[in-house]
């Protein structure tokens, strides 16, 4: 099997060498007519819901660009791989893209740990790595030249904005914060605490729970005992439902509760799972999007997706795949005909645009690699959504 | 503080019965075949999803979905034993343990079940089966419990008693016990060993399905919820891997210990408590609380 | 079969070393990466096979020692300034010591209890990796510094590859000597019948503790190998899925046989990449297919590939 791969690799490399035209010290993955992009995401396994639709959305965006004649005469060709959000597989995929397929850039990743695992390699090889919809905290902060990510926002953004909303809009002074004991929890609780301190509120309870928790009795008892005036949860969907149920069971529904985006991918399903609309009387949730998941601003993307993939109803995260693809095509535009990886990175650094998908601008800078720092919040009572005023931003400094 | 302890205990008992129900099926399989069923959690998962299928799509009444799910999973378990495990056992060479191969086969089964369930986009989101009993929560003093919680405890105890009665009092049950203790002797007295094993697997799977339907409202359904099997193992070990009543006691102890760990230490201690308890019990009293004497198998 | 291993058995190792020297010049890094992953798994799998296939001990704490080896190798370098060449053996020694400590109570347990106790230990170890963030970086993990082997920096696949090959070769040599020695015979005796083994004068308890410690050392070495070519370690790497993978490798390949273990490592180690390429449009089925392969392998080759086709197994 290995020999067959090697043979194929040689043939492929030889073919590319022939197609590449006259010997010019050009970057790999570029010909006069094509740009080769290695696209990857979890397409199977437990986390496929986070990667499948976003990857298809990115592919769709590239197709749209190709329909308009490509970028400076070059069409985008994508190679697609499944990484299952597994660090060993991501490194494997990225190494294959770069050293065998010789793609121009790698674009992908819906999970953070794999992104960090691949960071050193892409930096060493000087290949731009644009994440898909991964939060990517550890890989973009601190910023390194070749790795761009957080198009939906880092977890640091989630923590900072949710705390700011709790204090400024809900007038919270005593906050209970429930997070997981994983890397997401580390990131979001750090900035949340920093923002609380900055704005003069007290974190009266900080519960770190396992993502696999089955009984949230103990943490919720402690939260209740702390007598908060706002409760924040950055838990994943199953624990978030359990927390909300116990919150109602223990009679805390007069206290507002805010659920971070990762806990409530589809609000209608969340409400059904909680099974008790009285629990939702004071519930808010955060979102990095510029509208409700099926709101009018998101509909244009949903309709476009349906044109491309009529057999698939897009999941909650589909549009998250678009801003990164947009950044790629914009940067390619900016560079112009004489395209190199270094120029591509320089162009990405100058970007600052409204994607039409997420709440805030997509922006990079010399020392900034997390694209998106905004959240909006929505009050949800099980039936209606009410977009709360204000777009909340993390300033990139709190908690650092 | 007292209120917190009482609440932690009450909720711990309920969650513990959840673990106990799953543990029952693990112990049935272990007692009859010496196999550790790594697919135990996935069978619970399938049972729960079949319950959703029955209730929300086929419009069956709630009582019927127990039967629907149990029947289908009985078939699944029996089929797995008949087709796969029989084959594996058939290639055993006397003197060499085939157990590890059987365990790997159950691992394969768990992936097959997870993979199959994931084919349905419905399962991409966390889902919940509506509870058997809905209504206002019940207050005992300041301790709050749901009606479903009582159902869980009640049915767990009932199932355990029914299984105990079945194994002790009925001919079939005694035959099954004989098969697990000494297959060759059982065969000698005319007990159809292979069919008995198949029945055990079917029975264990059906119990898992019942567990799944009871627990799905409490635990929420994802294709990966099978990881809870580790906690069921812990419950079984505490109670004694050979003992059915031990499952209930072990489960309850585990549920309460977890909550106390969360209450008195940190919330992240909740996830490590089961493993500490396993190691402690196995070091001090390997047969668990009810395991009886450790009988050395003939070598 | 017993006595010193014949020199012919060392011949394949020369091929391994030759490949180690030559391949980095010839093939793209991707294949070297795969090779490094496989070599690491090989050491891990051989260590588990010693315990499970040769000594018949159903113990699954292996992954914890793998983690100890990886984390310790990094921490010895970053916190204590110990150079890599010493850090890795020290880390393996630490893993071995912990293995011995665990073995002392654990070896009193019978099959299923041993399995569950050691499994619980492995889960507990993963929790420690996650919770002890001052030392292990917790959930955020640790970045692995470029290891420096007597002035020769590792850290990239082409540079690590030859060194990994050497380490693997040494491990295989040690294994060959171990398994053909009196100690190896004791292991088989214990596996087949502890009572008979004791009756023939083998100190069963001590032998079990020793093989535990040796197996843990293998896992620790594999952990050190991990740090030679990876750039990041976090607790997720040392979980249940890994235990299952290594176990599947040795069972599918053939328990108690060195060639079988290596076959299992190559097959199951390359499976994700093969499936990814072969099932491009059918990615949703990968989990199903993987499970199906395990089931079919057990149904038709329960003694593993080597055990079925070569019909030989560690025999006294």
CSV table of C-alpha atoms in Angstrom, one decimal, chain A residues 202-356:
chain,number,residue,atom,x,y,z
A,202,UNK,CA,-17.8,39.7,41.6
A,203,UNK,CA,-17.7,36.1,40.3
A,204,UNK,CA,-19.4,34.4,43.3
A,205,UNK,CA,-19.2,30.9,41.9
A,206,UNK,CA,-16.9,29.3,39.3
A,207,UNK,CA,-17.8,25.7,38.6
A,208,UNK,CA,-15.6,23.7,36.2
A,209,UNK,CA,-17.4,20.5,35.1
A,210,UNK,CA,-16.5,17.6,32.9
A,211,UNK,CA,-17.9,17.7,29.4
A,212,UNK,CA,-19.2,14.1,30.1
A,213,UNK,CA,-21.0,15.0,33.3
A,214,UNK,CA,-24.3,13.2,33.8
A,215,UNK,CA,-25.5,14.7,37.1
A,216,UNK,CA,-25.1,18.5,37.6
A,217,UNK,CA,-26.6,18.4,41.1
A,218,UNK,CA,-23.4,19.3,43.0
A,219,UNK,CA,-22.4,22.3,40.8
A,220,UNK,CA,-25.9,23.7,40.7
A,221,UNK,CA,-26.3,23.4,44.5
A,222,UNK,CA,-23.2,25.4,44.9
A,223,UNK,CA,-24.3,27.9,42.3
A,224,UNK,CA,-27.6,28.4,44.2
A,225,UNK,CA,-25.8,28.7,47.5
A,226,UNK,CA,-23.7,31.5,46.1
A,227,UNK,CA,-26.9,33.5,45.4
A,228,UNK,CA,-25.9,35.1,42.0
A,229,UNK,CA,-27.9,37.7,40.2
A,230,UNK,CA,-26.8,36.3,36.8
A,231,UNK,CA,-25.8,32.8,35.8
A,232,UNK,CA,-23.5,32.1,32.8
A,233,UNK,CA,-22.9,28.7,31.3
A,234,UNK,CA,-20.4,28.0,28.6
A,235,UNK,CA,-21.1,24.3,28.6
A,236,UNK,CA,-21.7,22.1,25.6
A,237,UNK,CA,-25.2,21.1,24.4
A,238,UNK,CA,-26.0,18.1,26.7
A,239,UNK,CA,-24.6,19.6,29.9
A,240,UNK,CA,-26.2,23.0,29.0
A,241,UNK,CA,-29.6,21.3,28.9
A,242,UNK,CA,-29.0,19.6,32.2
A,243,UNK,CA,-27.9,22.8,33.8
A,244,UNK,CA,-31.0,24.6,32.6
A,245,UNK,CA,-33.2,21.9,33.9
A,246,UNK,CA,-31.7,21.9,37.3
A,247,UNK,CA,-31.7,25.7,37.3
A,248,UNK,CA,-35.5,25.5,37.0
A,249,UNK,CA,-35.8,22.6,39.4
A,250,UNK,CA,-34.0,24.4,42.1
A,251,UNK,CA,-36.2,27.4,41.7
A,252,UNK,CA,-33.7,29.8,40.2
A,253,UNK,CA,-35.7,30.9,37.2
A,254,UNK,CA,-36.0,34.5,38.5
A,255,UNK,CA,-32.2,34.8,37.9
A,256,UNK,CA,-31.3,35.4,34.3
A,257,UNK,CA,-29.2,32.7,32.7
A,258,UNK,CA,-27.0,33.1,29.7
A,259,UNK,CA,-26.0,30.1,27.6
A,260,UNK,CA,-22.9,30.5,25.4
A,261,UNK,CA,-23.2,29.6,21.7
A,262,UNK,CA,-21.6,26.2,22.0
A,263,UNK,CA,-24.4,25.0,24.3
A,264,UNK,CA,-27.3,25.9,22.1
A,265,UNK,CA,-26.7,25.2,18.4
A,266,UNK,CA,-30.4,25.0,17.5
A,267,UNK,CA,-32.5,26.9,20.0
A,268,UNK,CA,-35.7,25.1,19.1
A,269,UNK,CA,-34.1,21.7,19.9
A,270,UNK,CA,-32.6,23.1,23.1
A,271,UNK,CA,-36.0,24.2,24.2
A,272,UNK,CA,-37.5,20.8,23.4
A,273,UNK,CA,-34.7,19.1,25.3
A,274,UNK,CA,-35.2,21.2,28.4
A,275,UNK,CA,-38.8,20.3,28.1
A,276,UNK,CA,-40.1,23.0,30.4
A,277,UNK,CA,-40.7,26.5,28.9
A,278,UNK,CA,-40.9,28.0,32.4
A,279,UNK,CA,-37.2,27.4,32.6
A,280,UNK,CA,-36.7,29.6,29.7
A,281,UNK,CA,-38.4,32.7,31.1
A,282,UNK,CA,-35.1,34.4,31.7
A,283,UNK,CA,-32.9,32.7,29.2
A,284,UNK,CA,-30.4,34.4,26.9
A,285,UNK,CA,-28.0,32.9,24.5
A,286,UNK,CA,-24.9,34.3,22.7
A,287,UNK,CA,-24.1,34.0,19.1
A,288,UNK,CA,-21.3,35.2,16.8
A,289,UNK,CA,-23.7,35.5,13.9
A,290,UNK,CA,-25.2,38.8,12.7
A,291,UNK,CA,-28.8,37.5,13.0
A,292,UNK,CA,-30.7,34.5,14.2
A,293,UNK,CA,-29.5,31.2,12.7
A,294,UNK,CA,-32.5,31.3,10.2
A,295,UNK,CA,-32.9,35.0,10.2
A,296,UNK,CA,-33.1,37.1,7.1
A,297,UNK,CA,-29.4,38.0,7.0
A,298,UNK,CA,-28.5,34.3,7.1
A,299,UNK,CA,-31.1,33.2,4.6
A,300,UNK,CA,-29.2,34.4,1.6
A,301,UNK,CA,-26.4,31.9,2.5
A,302,UNK,CA,-28.9,29.1,3.3
A,303,UNK,CA,-30.6,29.6,0.0
A,304,UNK,CA,-27.2,29.6,-1.8
A,305,UNK,CA,-26.3,26.4,0.0
A,306,UNK,CA,-29.5,24.7,-1.0
A,307,UNK,CA,-28.7,25.5,-4.7
A,308,UNK,CA,-25.4,23.8,-4.4
A,309,UNK,CA,-26.4,20.9,-2.2
A,310,UNK,CA,-30.1,20.3,-2.8
A,311,UNK,CA,-30.1,17.0,-0.9
A,312,UNK,CA,-28.8,18.4,2.3
A,313,UNK,CA,-30.5,20.6,4.9
A,314,UNK,CA,-27.7,22.7,6.3
A,315,UNK,CA,-27.0,22.3,10.0
A,316,UNK,CA,-26.6,25.0,12.6
A,317,UNK,CA,-23.0,25.8,11.8
A,318,UNK,CA,-23.0,25.9,8.0
A,319,UNK,CA,-22.5,29.7,7.6
A,320,UNK,CA,-19.5,29.5,10.0
A,321,UNK,CA,-17.5,28.2,7.1
A,322,UNK,CA,-17.9,31.2,4.9
A,323,UNK,CA,-15.9,34.0,6.5
A,324,UNK,CA,-12.7,32.1,6.3
A,325,UNK,CA,-13.2,31.4,2.6
A,326,UNK,CA,-14.1,35.0,2.0
A,327,UNK,CA,-10.9,36.0,3.7
A,328,UNK,CA,-8.9,33.7,1.4
A,329,UNK,CA,-10.5,35.0,-1.8
A,330,UNK,CA,-10.2,38.6,-0.7
A,331,UNK,CA,-6.5,38.2,0.1
A,332,UNK,CA,-5.9,36.4,-3.2
A,333,UNK,CA,-7.6,39.3,-5.0
A,334,UNK,CA,-5.4,41.8,-3.1
A,335,UNK,CA,-2.2,40.2,-4.0
A,336,UNK,CA,-2.8,40.2,-7.7
A,337,UNK,CA,-1.3,38.1,-10.5
A,338,UNK,CA,2.1,37.8,-8.9
A,339,UNK,CA,1.1,35.4,-6.2
A,340,UNK,CA,3.3,34.0,-3.4
A,341,UNK,CA,2.6,32.6,0.0
A,342,UNK,CA,4.4,35.5,1.7
A,343,UNK,CA,2.4,38.1,-0.2
A,344,UNK,CA,-0.8,36.2,0.6
A,345,UNK,CA,0.0,36.4,4.3
A,346,UNK,CA,0.8,40.1,4.1
A,347,UNK,CA,-2.5,40.6,2.3
A,348,UNK,CA,-4.5,38.7,4.9
A,349,UNK,CA,-2.9,40.9,7.6
A,350,UNK,CA,-4.5,44.0,6.0
A,351,UNK,CA,-8.1,42.6,5.9
A,352,UNK,CA,-10.9,44.3,7.7
A,353,UNK,CA,-14.3,43.6,6.3
A,354,UNK,CA,-17.9,42.8,7.0
A,355,UNK,CA,-18.6,39.2,6.0
A,356,UNK,CA,-22.4,39.5,6.1
